mmCIF file of N, CA and C in Angstrom:
data_model
loop_
_atom_site.group_PDB
_atom_site.id
_atom_site.type_symbol
_atom_site.label_atom_id
_atom_site.label_comp_id
_atom_site.label_asym_id
_atom_site.label_seq_id
_atom_site.Cartn_x
_atom_site.Cartn_y
_atom_site.Cartn_z
ATOM 1 N N THR C 804 1.289 -26.358 21.567
ATOM 2 C CA THR C 804 0.825 -26.595 22.857
ATOM 3 C C THR C 804 0.413 -25.285 23.481
ATOM 4 N N THR C 805 0.291 -25.231 24.756
ATOM 5 C CA THR C 805 -0.253 -24.047 25.411
ATOM 6 C C THR C 805 0.596 -22.805 25.157
ATOM 7 N N GLN C 806 1.891 -22.949 25.232
ATOM 8 C CA GLN C 806 2.777 -21.804 25.010
ATOM 9 C C GLN C 806 2.644 -21.297 23.562
ATOM 10 N N THR C 807 2.551 -22.198 22.613
ATOM 11 C CA THR C 807 2.391 -21.816 21.206
ATOM 12 C C THR C 807 1.070 -21.083 20.987
ATOM 13 N N ILE C 808 0.017 -21.598 21.585
ATOM 14 C CA ILE C 808 -1.300 -20.963 21.451
ATOM 15 C C ILE C 808 -1.280 -19.569 22.055
ATOM 16 N N ASP C 809 -0.669 -19.407 23.216
ATOM 17 C CA ASP C 809 -0.573 -18.083 23.843
ATOM 18 C C ASP C 809 0.238 -17.116 22.974
ATOM 19 N N THR C 810 1.305 -17.618 22.371
ATOM 20 C CA THR C 810 2.115 -16.786 21.491
ATOM 21 C C THR C 810 1.299 -16.332 20.292
ATOM 22 N N LEU C 811 0.557 -17.238 19.671
ATOM 23 C CA LEU C 811 -0.289 -16.878 18.532
ATOM 24 C C LEU C 811 -1.372 -15.887 18.930
ATOM 25 N N ARG C 812 -1.951 -16.056 20.085
ATOM 26 C CA ARG C 812 -2.979 -15.120 20.561
ATOM 27 C C ARG C 812 -2.397 -13.729 20.796
ATOM 28 N N SER C 813 -1.148 -13.657 21.228
ATOM 29 C CA SER C 813 -0.534 -12.350 21.465
ATOM 30 C C SER C 813 -0.388 -11.574 20.151
ATOM 31 N N TYR C 814 -0.171 -12.275 19.030
ATOM 32 C CA TYR C 814 -0.080 -11.600 17.733
ATOM 33 C C TYR C 814 -1.426 -11.014 17.325
ATOM 34 N N VAL C 815 -2.481 -11.742 17.608
ATOM 35 C CA VAL C 815 -3.821 -11.292 17.242
ATOM 36 C C VAL C 815 -4.235 -10.092 18.077
ATOM 37 N N SER C 816 -3.898 -10.102 19.351
ATOM 38 C CA SER C 816 -4.343 -9.023 20.235
ATOM 39 C C SER C 816 -3.431 -7.798 20.208
ATOM 40 N N SER C 817 -2.268 -7.909 19.580
ATOM 41 C CA SER C 817 -1.369 -6.752 19.543
ATOM 42 C C SER C 817 -1.906 -5.721 18.557
ATOM 43 N N PRO C 818 -1.696 -4.435 18.845
ATOM 44 C CA PRO C 818 -2.211 -3.396 17.953
ATOM 45 C C PRO C 818 -1.521 -3.456 16.593
ATOM 46 N N ALA C 819 -2.248 -3.061 15.576
ATOM 47 C CA ALA C 819 -1.699 -3.060 14.225
ATOM 48 C C ALA C 819 -0.594 -2.024 14.121
ATOM 49 N N THR C 820 0.420 -2.347 13.361
ATOM 50 C CA THR C 820 1.529 -1.422 13.171
ATOM 51 C C THR C 820 1.099 -0.298 12.228
ATOM 52 N N ASP C 821 1.633 0.876 12.437
ATOM 53 C CA ASP C 821 1.303 1.975 11.540
ATOM 54 C C ASP C 821 2.537 2.425 10.768
ATOM 55 N N ASP C 822 3.457 1.487 10.539
ATOM 56 C CA ASP C 822 4.628 1.786 9.738
ATOM 57 C C ASP C 822 4.210 1.990 8.287
ATOM 58 N N MET C 823 4.760 3.003 7.676
ATOM 59 C CA MET C 823 4.485 3.268 6.266
ATOM 60 C C MET C 823 5.575 2.650 5.423
ATOM 61 N N PHE C 824 5.186 2.221 4.226
ATOM 62 C CA PHE C 824 6.159 1.689 3.286
ATOM 63 C C PHE C 824 5.696 1.965 1.864
ATOM 64 N N VAL C 825 6.660 1.957 0.947
ATOM 65 C CA VAL C 825 6.385 2.188 -0.464
ATOM 66 C C VAL C 825 6.376 0.839 -1.159
ATOM 67 N N LEU C 826 5.330 0.606 -1.942
ATOM 68 C CA LEU C 826 5.162 -0.660 -2.645
ATOM 69 C C LEU C 826 4.945 -0.360 -4.124
ATOM 70 N N ALA C 827 5.674 -1.069 -4.973
ATOM 71 C CA ALA C 827 5.469 -0.904 -6.415
ATOM 72 C C ALA C 827 4.043 -1.311 -6.764
ATOM 73 N N ALA C 828 3.378 -0.513 -7.577
ATOM 74 C CA ALA C 828 1.988 -0.805 -7.926
ATOM 75 C C ALA C 828 1.856 -2.095 -8.716
ATOM 76 N N ASP C 829 2.919 -2.486 -9.431
ATOM 77 C CA ASP C 829 2.855 -3.729 -10.202
ATOM 78 C C ASP C 829 3.393 -4.933 -9.431
ATOM 79 N N ASP C 830 3.725 -4.745 -8.168
ATOM 80 C CA ASP C 830 4.186 -5.835 -7.308
ATOM 81 C C ASP C 830 3.011 -6.767 -7.008
ATOM 82 N N PRO C 831 3.226 -8.081 -7.062
ATOM 83 C CA PRO C 831 2.131 -9.006 -6.736
ATOM 84 C C PRO C 831 1.562 -8.809 -5.330
ATOM 85 N N ALA C 832 2.339 -8.237 -4.423
ATOM 86 C CA ALA C 832 1.848 -7.983 -3.065
ATOM 87 C C ALA C 832 0.839 -6.840 -3.029
ATOM 88 N N CYS C 833 0.827 -6.024 -4.067
ATOM 89 C CA CYS C 833 -0.137 -4.918 -4.150
ATOM 90 C C CYS C 833 -1.401 -5.442 -4.821
ATOM 91 N N LEU C 834 -2.437 -5.598 -4.054
ATOM 92 C CA LEU C 834 -3.677 -6.151 -4.589
ATOM 93 C C LEU C 834 -4.549 -5.116 -5.289
ATOM 94 N N PHE C 835 -4.250 -3.845 -5.081
ATOM 95 C CA PHE C 835 -5.068 -2.794 -5.679
ATOM 96 C C PHE C 835 -4.843 -2.737 -7.189
ATOM 97 N N GLY C 836 -5.926 -2.648 -7.901
ATOM 98 C CA GLY C 836 -5.858 -2.640 -9.356
ATOM 99 C C GLY C 836 -5.908 -4.031 -9.956
ATOM 100 N N ALA C 837 -5.778 -5.045 -9.117
ATOM 101 C CA ALA C 837 -5.853 -6.437 -9.591
ATOM 102 C C ALA C 837 -7.034 -7.121 -8.907
ATOM 103 N N GLY C 838 -6.866 -7.508 -7.664
ATOM 104 C CA GLY C 838 -7.934 -8.165 -6.918
ATOM 105 C C GLY C 838 -8.908 -7.187 -6.286
ATOM 106 N N LEU C 839 -8.395 -6.022 -5.931
ATOM 107 C CA LEU C 839 -9.219 -4.981 -5.302
ATOM 108 C C LEU C 839 -9.214 -3.742 -6.183
ATOM 109 N N SER C 840 -10.321 -3.057 -6.229
ATOM 110 C CA SER C 840 -10.343 -1.818 -7.004
ATOM 111 C C SER C 840 -9.670 -0.708 -6.186
ATOM 112 N N TRP C 841 -9.136 0.273 -6.906
ATOM 113 C CA TRP C 841 -8.507 1.402 -6.239
ATOM 114 C C TRP C 841 -9.566 2.178 -5.477
ATOM 115 N N PRO C 842 -9.211 2.765 -4.346
ATOM 116 C CA PRO C 842 -10.170 3.646 -3.652
ATOM 117 C C PRO C 842 -10.534 4.830 -4.558
ATOM 118 N N ALA C 843 -11.693 5.401 -4.336
ATOM 119 C CA ALA C 843 -12.163 6.521 -5.163
ATOM 120 C C ALA C 843 -11.221 7.716 -5.033
ATOM 121 N N THR C 844 -10.920 8.315 -6.163
ATOM 122 C CA THR C 844 -10.069 9.496 -6.196
ATOM 123 C C THR C 844 -10.388 10.292 -7.450
ATOM 124 N N THR C 845 -9.885 11.504 -7.517
ATOM 125 C CA THR C 845 -10.093 12.331 -8.706
ATOM 126 C C THR C 845 -8.773 12.462 -9.443
ATOM 127 N N GLY C 846 -8.833 12.867 -10.691
ATOM 128 C CA GLY C 846 -7.605 13.094 -11.444
ATOM 129 C C GLY C 846 -7.262 11.936 -12.353
ATOM 130 N N GLU C 847 -5.977 11.660 -12.461
ATOM 131 C CA GLU C 847 -5.466 10.633 -13.362
ATOM 132 C C GLU C 847 -6.008 9.247 -13.025
ATOM 133 N N LYS C 848 -6.111 8.412 -14.049
ATOM 134 C CA LYS C 848 -6.533 7.028 -13.842
ATOM 135 C C LYS C 848 -5.376 6.265 -13.196
ATOM 136 N N LEU C 849 -5.677 5.504 -12.164
ATOM 137 C CA LEU C 849 -4.656 4.744 -11.450
ATOM 138 C C LEU C 849 -4.468 3.396 -12.135
ATOM 139 N N SER C 850 -3.211 2.966 -12.210
ATOM 140 C CA SER C 850 -2.925 1.700 -12.880
ATOM 141 C C SER C 850 -1.744 0.994 -12.229
ATOM 142 N N ARG C 851 -1.549 -0.249 -12.623
ATOM 143 C CA ARG C 851 -0.468 -1.071 -12.098
ATOM 144 C C ARG C 851 0.728 -1.079 -13.048
ATOM 145 N N LYS C 852 1.078 0.049 -13.625
ATOM 146 C CA LYS C 852 2.203 0.123 -14.558
ATOM 147 C C LYS C 852 3.531 0.149 -13.804
ATOM 148 N N LYS C 853 4.569 -0.270 -14.522
ATOM 149 C CA LYS C 853 5.921 -0.224 -13.965
ATOM 150 C C LYS C 853 6.274 1.225 -13.630
ATOM 151 N N GLY C 854 6.851 1.435 -12.458
ATOM 152 C CA GLY C 854 7.250 2.765 -12.021
ATOM 153 C C GLY C 854 6.238 3.430 -11.103
ATOM 154 N N ASN C 855 4.979 3.015 -11.178
ATOM 155 C CA ASN C 855 3.972 3.561 -10.267
ATOM 156 C C ASN C 855 4.152 2.931 -8.893
ATOM 157 N N VAL C 856 3.927 3.721 -7.844
ATOM 158 C CA VAL C 856 4.088 3.216 -6.477
ATOM 159 C C VAL C 856 2.901 3.624 -5.613
ATOM 160 N N VAL C 857 2.738 2.883 -4.528
ATOM 161 C CA VAL C 857 1.686 3.158 -3.558
ATOM 162 C C VAL C 857 2.335 3.232 -2.183
ATOM 163 N N VAL C 858 2.000 4.257 -1.411
ATOM 164 C CA VAL C 858 2.451 4.335 -0.017
ATOM 165 C C VAL C 858 1.338 3.734 0.828
ATOM 166 N N MET C 859 1.692 2.713 1.603
ATOM 167 C CA MET C 859 0.727 1.975 2.408
ATOM 168 C C MET C 859 0.998 2.213 3.893
ATOM 169 N N CYS C 860 -0.063 2.141 4.686
ATOM 170 C CA CYS C 860 0.048 2.235 6.141
ATOM 171 C C CYS C 860 -1.020 1.332 6.740
ATOM 172 N N ALA C 861 -0.604 0.393 7.551
ATOM 173 C CA ALA C 861 -1.520 -0.543 8.218
ATOM 174 C C ALA C 861 -2.435 -1.238 7.218
ATOM 175 N N GLY C 862 -1.880 -1.601 6.057
ATOM 176 C CA GLY C 862 -2.641 -2.333 5.060
ATOM 177 C C GLY C 862 -3.564 -1.491 4.207
ATOM 178 N N LYS C 863 -3.535 -0.179 4.371
ATOM 179 C CA LYS C 863 -4.415 0.700 3.603
ATOM 180 C C LYS C 863 -3.576 1.626 2.727
ATOM 181 N N PRO C 864 -4.026 1.874 1.508
ATOM 182 C CA PRO C 864 -3.286 2.817 0.664
ATOM 183 C C PRO C 864 -3.516 4.252 1.128
ATOM 184 N N ILE C 865 -2.442 5.010 1.190
ATOM 185 C CA ILE C 865 -2.506 6.406 1.609
ATOM 186 C C ILE C 865 -2.297 7.324 0.413
ATOM 187 N N LEU C 866 -1.373 6.925 -0.469
ATOM 188 C CA LEU C 866 -0.938 7.788 -1.553
ATOM 189 C C LEU C 866 -0.537 6.939 -2.753
ATOM 190 N N PHE C 867 -0.894 7.391 -3.940
ATOM 191 C CA PHE C 867 -0.482 6.762 -5.197
ATOM 192 C C PHE C 867 0.386 7.759 -5.935
ATOM 193 N N ALA C 868 1.508 7.300 -6.497
ATOM 194 C CA ALA C 868 2.380 8.167 -7.286
ATOM 195 C C ALA C 868 2.662 7.499 -8.623
ATOM 196 N N SER C 869 2.431 8.244 -9.704
ATOM 197 C CA SER C 869 2.718 7.697 -11.026
ATOM 198 C C SER C 869 4.224 7.692 -11.251
ATOM 199 N N ALA C 870 4.649 6.997 -12.282
ATOM 200 C CA ALA C 870 6.069 6.913 -12.613
ATOM 201 C C ALA C 870 6.652 8.311 -12.772
ATOM 202 N N GLY C 871 7.818 8.534 -12.172
ATOM 203 C CA GLY C 871 8.448 9.845 -12.240
ATOM 204 C C GLY C 871 7.811 10.889 -11.344
ATOM 205 N N LEU C 872 6.861 10.483 -10.526
ATOM 206 C CA LEU C 872 6.144 11.352 -9.587
ATOM 207 C C LEU C 872 5.321 12.442 -10.266
ATOM 208 N N LYS C 873 5.029 12.290 -11.543
ATOM 209 C CA LYS C 873 4.304 13.336 -12.267
ATOM 210 C C LYS C 873 2.930 13.613 -11.655
ATOM 211 N N HIS C 874 2.223 12.552 -11.291
ATOM 212 C CA HIS C 874 0.877 12.697 -10.737
ATOM 213 C C HIS C 874 0.774 11.970 -9.403
ATOM 214 N N LEU C 875 0.094 12.590 -8.445
ATOM 215 C CA LEU C 875 -0.190 11.963 -7.162
ATOM 216 C C LEU C 875 -1.694 11.849 -6.987
ATOM 217 N N ALA C 876 -2.101 10.822 -6.259
ATOM 218 C CA ALA C 876 -3.505 10.679 -5.867
ATOM 219 C C ALA C 876 -3.511 10.344 -4.382
ATOM 220 N N THR C 877 -4.317 11.054 -3.629
ATOM 221 C CA THR C 877 -4.401 10.813 -2.196
ATOM 222 C C THR C 877 -5.685 10.051 -1.882
ATOM 223 N N PHE C 878 -5.603 9.208 -0.872
ATOM 224 C CA PHE C 878 -6.757 8.410 -0.464
ATOM 225 C C PHE C 878 -7.258 8.782 0.929
ATOM 226 N N VAL C 879 -6.585 9.716 1.588
ATOM 227 C CA VAL C 879 -6.979 10.161 2.930
ATOM 228 C C VAL C 879 -6.977 11.686 2.966
ATOM 229 N N THR C 880 -7.615 12.246 3.980
ATOM 230 C CA THR C 880 -7.639 13.708 4.129
ATOM 231 C C THR C 880 -6.811 14.179 5.321
ATOM 232 N N ASP C 881 -6.353 13.260 6.148
ATOM 233 C CA ASP C 881 -5.563 13.590 7.334
ATOM 234 C C ASP C 881 -4.213 14.164 6.897
ATOM 235 N N GLU C 882 -3.986 15.451 7.170
ATOM 236 C CA GLU C 882 -2.769 16.127 6.716
ATOM 237 C C GLU C 882 -1.504 15.552 7.342
ATOM 238 N N ALA C 883 -1.547 15.199 8.607
ATOM 239 C CA ALA C 883 -0.370 14.629 9.269
ATOM 240 C C ALA C 883 0.005 13.300 8.620
ATOM 241 N N LEU C 884 -0.994 12.506 8.290
ATOM 242 C CA LEU C 884 -0.755 11.226 7.631
ATOM 243 C C LEU C 884 -0.189 11.437 6.229
ATOM 244 N N LEU C 885 -0.678 12.441 5.523
ATOM 245 C CA LEU C 885 -0.161 12.740 4.185
ATOM 246 C C LEU C 885 1.288 13.221 4.234
ATOM 247 N N VAL C 886 1.625 14.050 5.211
ATOM 248 C CA VAL C 886 3.016 14.514 5.340
ATOM 249 C C VAL C 886 3.928 13.319 5.593
ATOM 250 N N ARG C 887 3.499 12.410 6.465
ATOM 251 C CA ARG C 887 4.284 11.181 6.701
ATOM 252 C C ARG C 887 4.434 10.376 5.417
ATOM 253 N N ALA C 888 3.368 10.305 4.627
ATOM 254 C CA ALA C 888 3.423 9.558 3.363
ATOM 255 C C ALA C 888 4.384 10.227 2.383
ATOM 256 N N PHE C 889 4.367 11.553 2.308
ATOM 257 C CA PHE C 889 5.285 12.267 1.425
ATOM 258 C C PHE C 889 6.738 12.058 1.870
ATOM 259 N N LYS C 890 6.975 12.078 3.166
ATOM 260 C CA LYS C 890 8.326 11.842 3.685
ATOM 261 C C LYS C 890 8.773 10.419 3.389
ATOM 262 N N THR C 891 7.873 9.463 3.522
ATOM 263 C CA THR C 891 8.196 8.067 3.205
ATOM 264 C C THR C 891 8.533 7.929 1.733
ATOM 265 N N LEU C 892 7.764 8.584 0.885
ATOM 266 C CA LEU C 892 8.015 8.557 -0.555
ATOM 267 C C LEU C 892 9.375 9.172 -0.879
ATOM 268 N N ALA C 893 9.691 10.303 -0.264
ATOM 269 C CA ALA C 893 10.960 10.980 -0.511
ATOM 270 C C ALA C 893 12.148 10.154 -0.018
ATOM 271 N N ALA C 894 11.930 9.320 0.973
ATOM 272 C CA ALA C 894 13.017 8.511 1.537
ATOM 273 C C ALA C 894 13.299 7.251 0.727
ATOM 274 N N CYS C 895 12.523 6.995 -0.314
ATOM 275 C CA CYS C 895 12.685 5.777 -1.117
ATOM 276 C C CYS C 895 12.989 6.102 -2.574
ATOM 277 N N PRO C 896 14.103 6.772 -2.856
ATOM 278 C CA PRO C 896 14.377 7.146 -4.250
ATOM 279 C C PRO C 896 14.586 5.946 -5.157
ATOM 280 N N ASP C 897 15.046 4.823 -4.619
ATOM 281 C CA ASP C 897 15.257 3.644 -5.464
ATOM 282 C C ASP C 897 13.948 3.126 -6.050
ATOM 283 N N ALA C 898 12.864 3.291 -5.330
ATOM 284 C CA ALA C 898 11.559 2.865 -5.846
ATOM 285 C C ALA C 898 11.056 3.827 -6.913
ATOM 286 N N LEU C 899 11.566 5.057 -6.916
ATOM 287 C CA LEU C 899 11.083 6.083 -7.834
ATOM 288 C C LEU C 899 11.928 6.212 -9.091
ATOM 289 N N VAL C 900 13.220 5.980 -8.961
ATOM 290 C CA VAL C 900 14.147 6.112 -10.085
ATOM 291 C C VAL C 900 14.617 4.724 -10.471
ATOM 292 N N GLN C 901 14.221 4.262 -11.634
ATOM 293 C CA GLN C 901 14.506 2.903 -12.056
ATOM 294 C C GLN C 901 15.771 2.797 -12.920
ATOM 295 N N GLU C 902 16.404 3.937 -13.270
ATOM 296 C CA GLU C 902 17.583 3.900 -14.123
ATOM 297 C C GLU C 902 18.727 3.184 -13.419
ATOM 298 N N VAL C 903 19.561 2.517 -14.203
ATOM 299 C CA VAL C 903 20.641 1.710 -13.644
ATOM 300 C C VAL C 903 21.897 2.534 -13.399
ATOM 301 N N SER C 904 22.310 3.346 -14.376
ATOM 302 C CA SER C 904 23.567 4.075 -14.230
ATOM 303 C C SER C 904 23.406 5.303 -13.344
ATOM 304 N N ALA C 905 24.490 5.664 -12.670
ATOM 305 C CA ALA C 905 24.471 6.837 -11.793
ATOM 306 C C ALA C 905 24.225 8.104 -12.602
ATOM 307 N N ASP C 906 24.762 8.151 -13.826
ATOM 308 C CA ASP C 906 24.575 9.328 -14.676
ATOM 309 C C ASP C 906 23.099 9.499 -15.040
ATOM 310 N N ALA C 907 22.447 8.408 -15.401
ATOM 311 C CA ALA C 907 21.017 8.472 -15.750
ATOM 312 C C ALA C 907 20.181 8.824 -14.527
ATOM 313 N N ARG C 908 20.569 8.312 -13.364
ATOM 314 C CA ARG C 908 19.839 8.612 -12.131
ATOM 315 C C ARG C 908 19.953 10.103 -11.800
ATOM 316 N N ALA C 909 21.135 10.686 -12.012
ATOM 317 C CA ALA C 909 21.353 12.096 -11.693
ATOM 318 C C ALA C 909 20.525 12.999 -12.600
ATOM 319 N N ARG C 910 20.295 12.570 -13.853
ATOM 320 C CA ARG C 910 19.544 13.390 -14.806
ATOM 321 C C ARG C 910 18.036 13.203 -14.703
ATOM 322 N N LYS C 911 17.583 12.176 -14.007
ATOM 323 C CA LYS C 911 16.151 11.895 -13.904
ATOM 324 C C LYS C 911 15.484 12.957 -13.041
ATOM 325 N N LYS C 912 14.492 13.627 -13.606
ATOM 326 C CA LYS C 912 13.772 14.652 -12.862
ATOM 327 C C LYS C 912 12.512 14.036 -12.264
ATOM 328 N N LEU C 913 12.338 14.218 -10.982
ATOM 329 C CA LEU C 913 11.140 13.767 -10.284
ATOM 330 C C LEU C 913 10.370 15.011 -9.872
ATOM 331 N N ILE C 914 9.371 15.364 -10.671
ATOM 332 C CA ILE C 914 8.609 16.578 -10.423
ATOM 333 C C ILE C 914 7.127 16.232 -10.316
ATOM 334 N N VAL C 915 6.543 16.548 -9.164
ATOM 335 C CA VAL C 915 5.108 16.368 -8.968
ATOM 336 C C VAL C 915 4.413 17.548 -9.630
ATOM 337 N N GLN C 916 3.589 17.245 -10.646
ATOM 338 C CA GLN C 916 2.877 18.310 -11.351
ATOM 339 C C GLN C 916 1.428 18.429 -10.889
ATOM 340 N N THR C 917 0.782 17.299 -10.650
ATOM 341 C CA THR C 917 -0.616 17.347 -10.220
ATOM 342 C C THR C 917 -0.840 16.471 -8.995
ATOM 343 N N CYS C 918 -1.815 16.858 -8.225
ATOM 344 C CA CYS C 918 -2.251 16.059 -7.080
ATOM 345 C C CYS C 918 -3.778 16.044 -7.106
ATOM 346 N N ASP C 919 -4.342 14.877 -7.200
ATOM 347 C CA ASP C 919 -5.795 14.704 -7.290
ATOM 348 C C ASP C 919 -6.390 15.507 -8.445
ATOM 349 N N GLY C 920 -5.653 15.544 -9.562
ATOM 350 C CA GLY C 920 -6.161 16.182 -10.774
ATOM 351 C C GLY C 920 -6.008 17.681 -10.853
ATOM 352 N N VAL C 921 -5.386 18.298 -9.856
ATOM 353 C CA VAL C 921 -5.203 19.754 -9.818
ATOM 354 C C VAL C 921 -3.703 20.044 -9.760
ATOM 355 N N SER C 922 -3.293 21.150 -10.374
ATOM 356 C CA SER C 922 -1.886 21.545 -10.294
ATOM 357 C C SER C 922 -1.454 21.584 -8.836
ATOM 358 N N VAL C 923 -0.358 20.907 -8.537
ATOM 359 C CA VAL C 923 0.071 20.805 -7.140
ATOM 360 C C VAL C 923 0.413 22.162 -6.548
ATOM 361 N N LEU C 924 0.837 23.100 -7.380
ATOM 362 C CA LEU C 924 1.190 24.422 -6.882
ATOM 363 C C LEU C 924 -0.031 25.226 -6.440
ATOM 364 N N GLU C 925 -1.228 24.797 -6.867
ATOM 365 C CA GLU C 925 -2.459 25.478 -6.500
ATOM 366 C C GLU C 925 -3.151 24.837 -5.299
ATOM 367 N N THR C 926 -2.518 23.867 -4.681
ATOM 368 C CA THR C 926 -3.146 23.151 -3.568
ATOM 369 C C THR C 926 -2.321 23.303 -2.296
ATOM 370 N N LYS C 927 -2.917 22.899 -1.183
ATOM 371 C CA LYS C 927 -2.182 22.903 0.083
ATOM 372 C C LYS C 927 -1.151 21.786 0.143
ATOM 373 N N MET C 928 -1.184 20.884 -0.837
ATOM 374 C CA MET C 928 -0.207 19.788 -0.889
ATOM 375 C C MET C 928 1.202 20.323 -1.121
ATOM 376 N N ALA C 929 1.333 21.471 -1.779
ATOM 377 C CA ALA C 929 2.654 22.042 -2.045
ATOM 378 C C ALA C 929 3.412 22.288 -0.748
ATOM 379 N N ALA C 930 2.743 22.830 0.253
ATOM 380 C CA ALA C 930 3.389 23.081 1.545
ATOM 381 C C ALA C 930 3.757 21.764 2.235
ATOM 382 N N MET C 931 2.884 20.765 2.111
ATOM 383 C CA MET C 931 3.176 19.461 2.727
ATOM 384 C C MET C 931 4.353 18.782 2.025
ATOM 385 N N LEU C 932 4.407 18.896 0.706
ATOM 386 C CA LEU C 932 5.537 18.325 -0.038
ATOM 387 C C LEU C 932 6.836 19.051 0.325
ATOM 388 N N ALA C 933 6.775 20.366 0.492
ATOM 389 C CA ALA C 933 7.958 21.134 0.891
ATOM 390 C C ALA C 933 8.448 20.670 2.262
ATOM 391 N N GLU C 934 7.514 20.391 3.171
ATOM 392 C CA GLU C 934 7.880 19.894 4.494
ATOM 393 C C GLU C 934 8.584 18.538 4.398
ATOM 394 N N ALA C 935 8.256 17.769 3.351
ATOM 395 C CA ALA C 935 8.856 16.450 3.161
ATOM 396 C C ALA C 935 10.165 16.502 2.381
ATOM 397 N N GLY C 936 10.589 17.709 1.959
ATOM 398 C CA GLY C 936 11.873 17.825 1.283
ATOM 399 C C GLY C 936 11.797 18.133 -0.202
ATOM 400 N N PHE C 937 10.606 18.323 -0.739
ATOM 401 C CA PHE C 937 10.457 18.683 -2.139
ATOM 402 C C PHE C 937 10.719 20.179 -2.292
ATOM 403 N N VAL C 938 11.168 20.585 -3.490
ATOM 404 C CA VAL C 938 11.526 21.977 -3.755
ATOM 405 C C VAL C 938 10.567 22.553 -4.796
ATOM 406 N N ARG C 939 10.079 23.751 -4.526
ATOM 407 C CA ARG C 939 9.131 24.406 -5.455
ATOM 408 C C ARG C 939 9.864 24.827 -6.724
ATOM 409 N N MET C 940 9.300 24.451 -7.865
ATOM 410 C CA MET C 940 9.815 24.818 -9.182
ATOM 411 C C MET C 940 8.648 25.455 -9.953
ATOM 412 N N PRO C 941 8.911 26.104 -11.086
ATOM 413 C CA PRO C 941 7.809 26.715 -11.841
ATOM 414 C C PRO C 941 6.750 25.707 -12.314
ATOM 415 N N ASP C 942 7.164 24.463 -12.566
ATOM 416 C CA ASP C 942 6.221 23.472 -13.093
ATOM 417 C C ASP C 942 5.754 22.448 -12.065
ATOM 418 N N GLY C 943 6.149 22.596 -10.807
ATOM 419 C CA GLY C 943 5.703 21.650 -9.784
ATOM 420 C C GLY C 943 6.662 21.583 -8.605
ATOM 421 N N MET C 944 6.565 20.511 -7.850
ATOM 422 C CA MET C 944 7.418 20.298 -6.684
ATOM 423 C C MET C 944 8.423 19.195 -7.028
ATOM 424 N N ARG C 945 9.719 19.525 -6.978
ATOM 425 C CA ARG C 945 10.765 18.594 -7.401
ATOM 426 C C ARG C 945 11.416 17.913 -6.213
ATOM 427 N N LEU C 946 11.691 16.636 -6.382
ATOM 428 C CA LEU C 946 12.445 15.865 -5.403
ATOM 429 C C LEU C 946 13.816 15.600 -5.993
ATOM 430 N N TYR C 947 14.838 16.127 -5.337
ATOM 431 C CA TYR C 947 16.208 15.881 -5.774
ATOM 432 C C TYR C 947 16.689 14.589 -5.129
ATOM 433 N N THR C 948 17.254 13.712 -5.947
ATOM 434 C CA THR C 948 17.773 12.433 -5.436
ATOM 435 C C THR C 948 19.257 12.353 -5.695
ATOM 436 N N SER C 949 19.917 11.572 -4.876
ATOM 437 C CA SER C 949 21.350 11.368 -5.034
ATOM 438 C C SER C 949 21.598 10.369 -6.171
ATOM 439 N N PRO C 950 22.591 10.634 -7.012
ATOM 440 C CA PRO C 950 22.890 9.664 -8.076
ATOM 441 C C PRO C 950 23.624 8.439 -7.558
ATOM 442 N N PHE C 951 23.983 8.443 -6.280
ATOM 443 C CA PHE C 951 24.799 7.335 -5.743
ATOM 444 C C PHE C 951 23.981 6.393 -4.910
#
């Protein structure tokens, strides 16, 4: 009735949320790589393999991370948005570490080696990853996760 229609209209007119979240690339809710092609990027080929994740914001992909965080692909150039995406990624270790036992989780190394096909240590992404809690190592930027 009228109240229901007004309620539905309020959902349509409300601004879109800009909450970021991490979505498994092989999740049926992730349409990229299945129904939709991945946005253009350089570097590694993007796929819907187990362990790969996508950071989404307002229905748009911001960042792709391969299993173990070895390779990243960015879909935006806005540095503030990328820092938020890196922080969101760092806050979701369960999506990144698939091992079951605490011992295996503690030994799993999550090291970003490349971003958009270039060594991450040679890009400005290294500083953004450091701001998100990653630690500079000789072979890349490492994310330390809790085994618990």
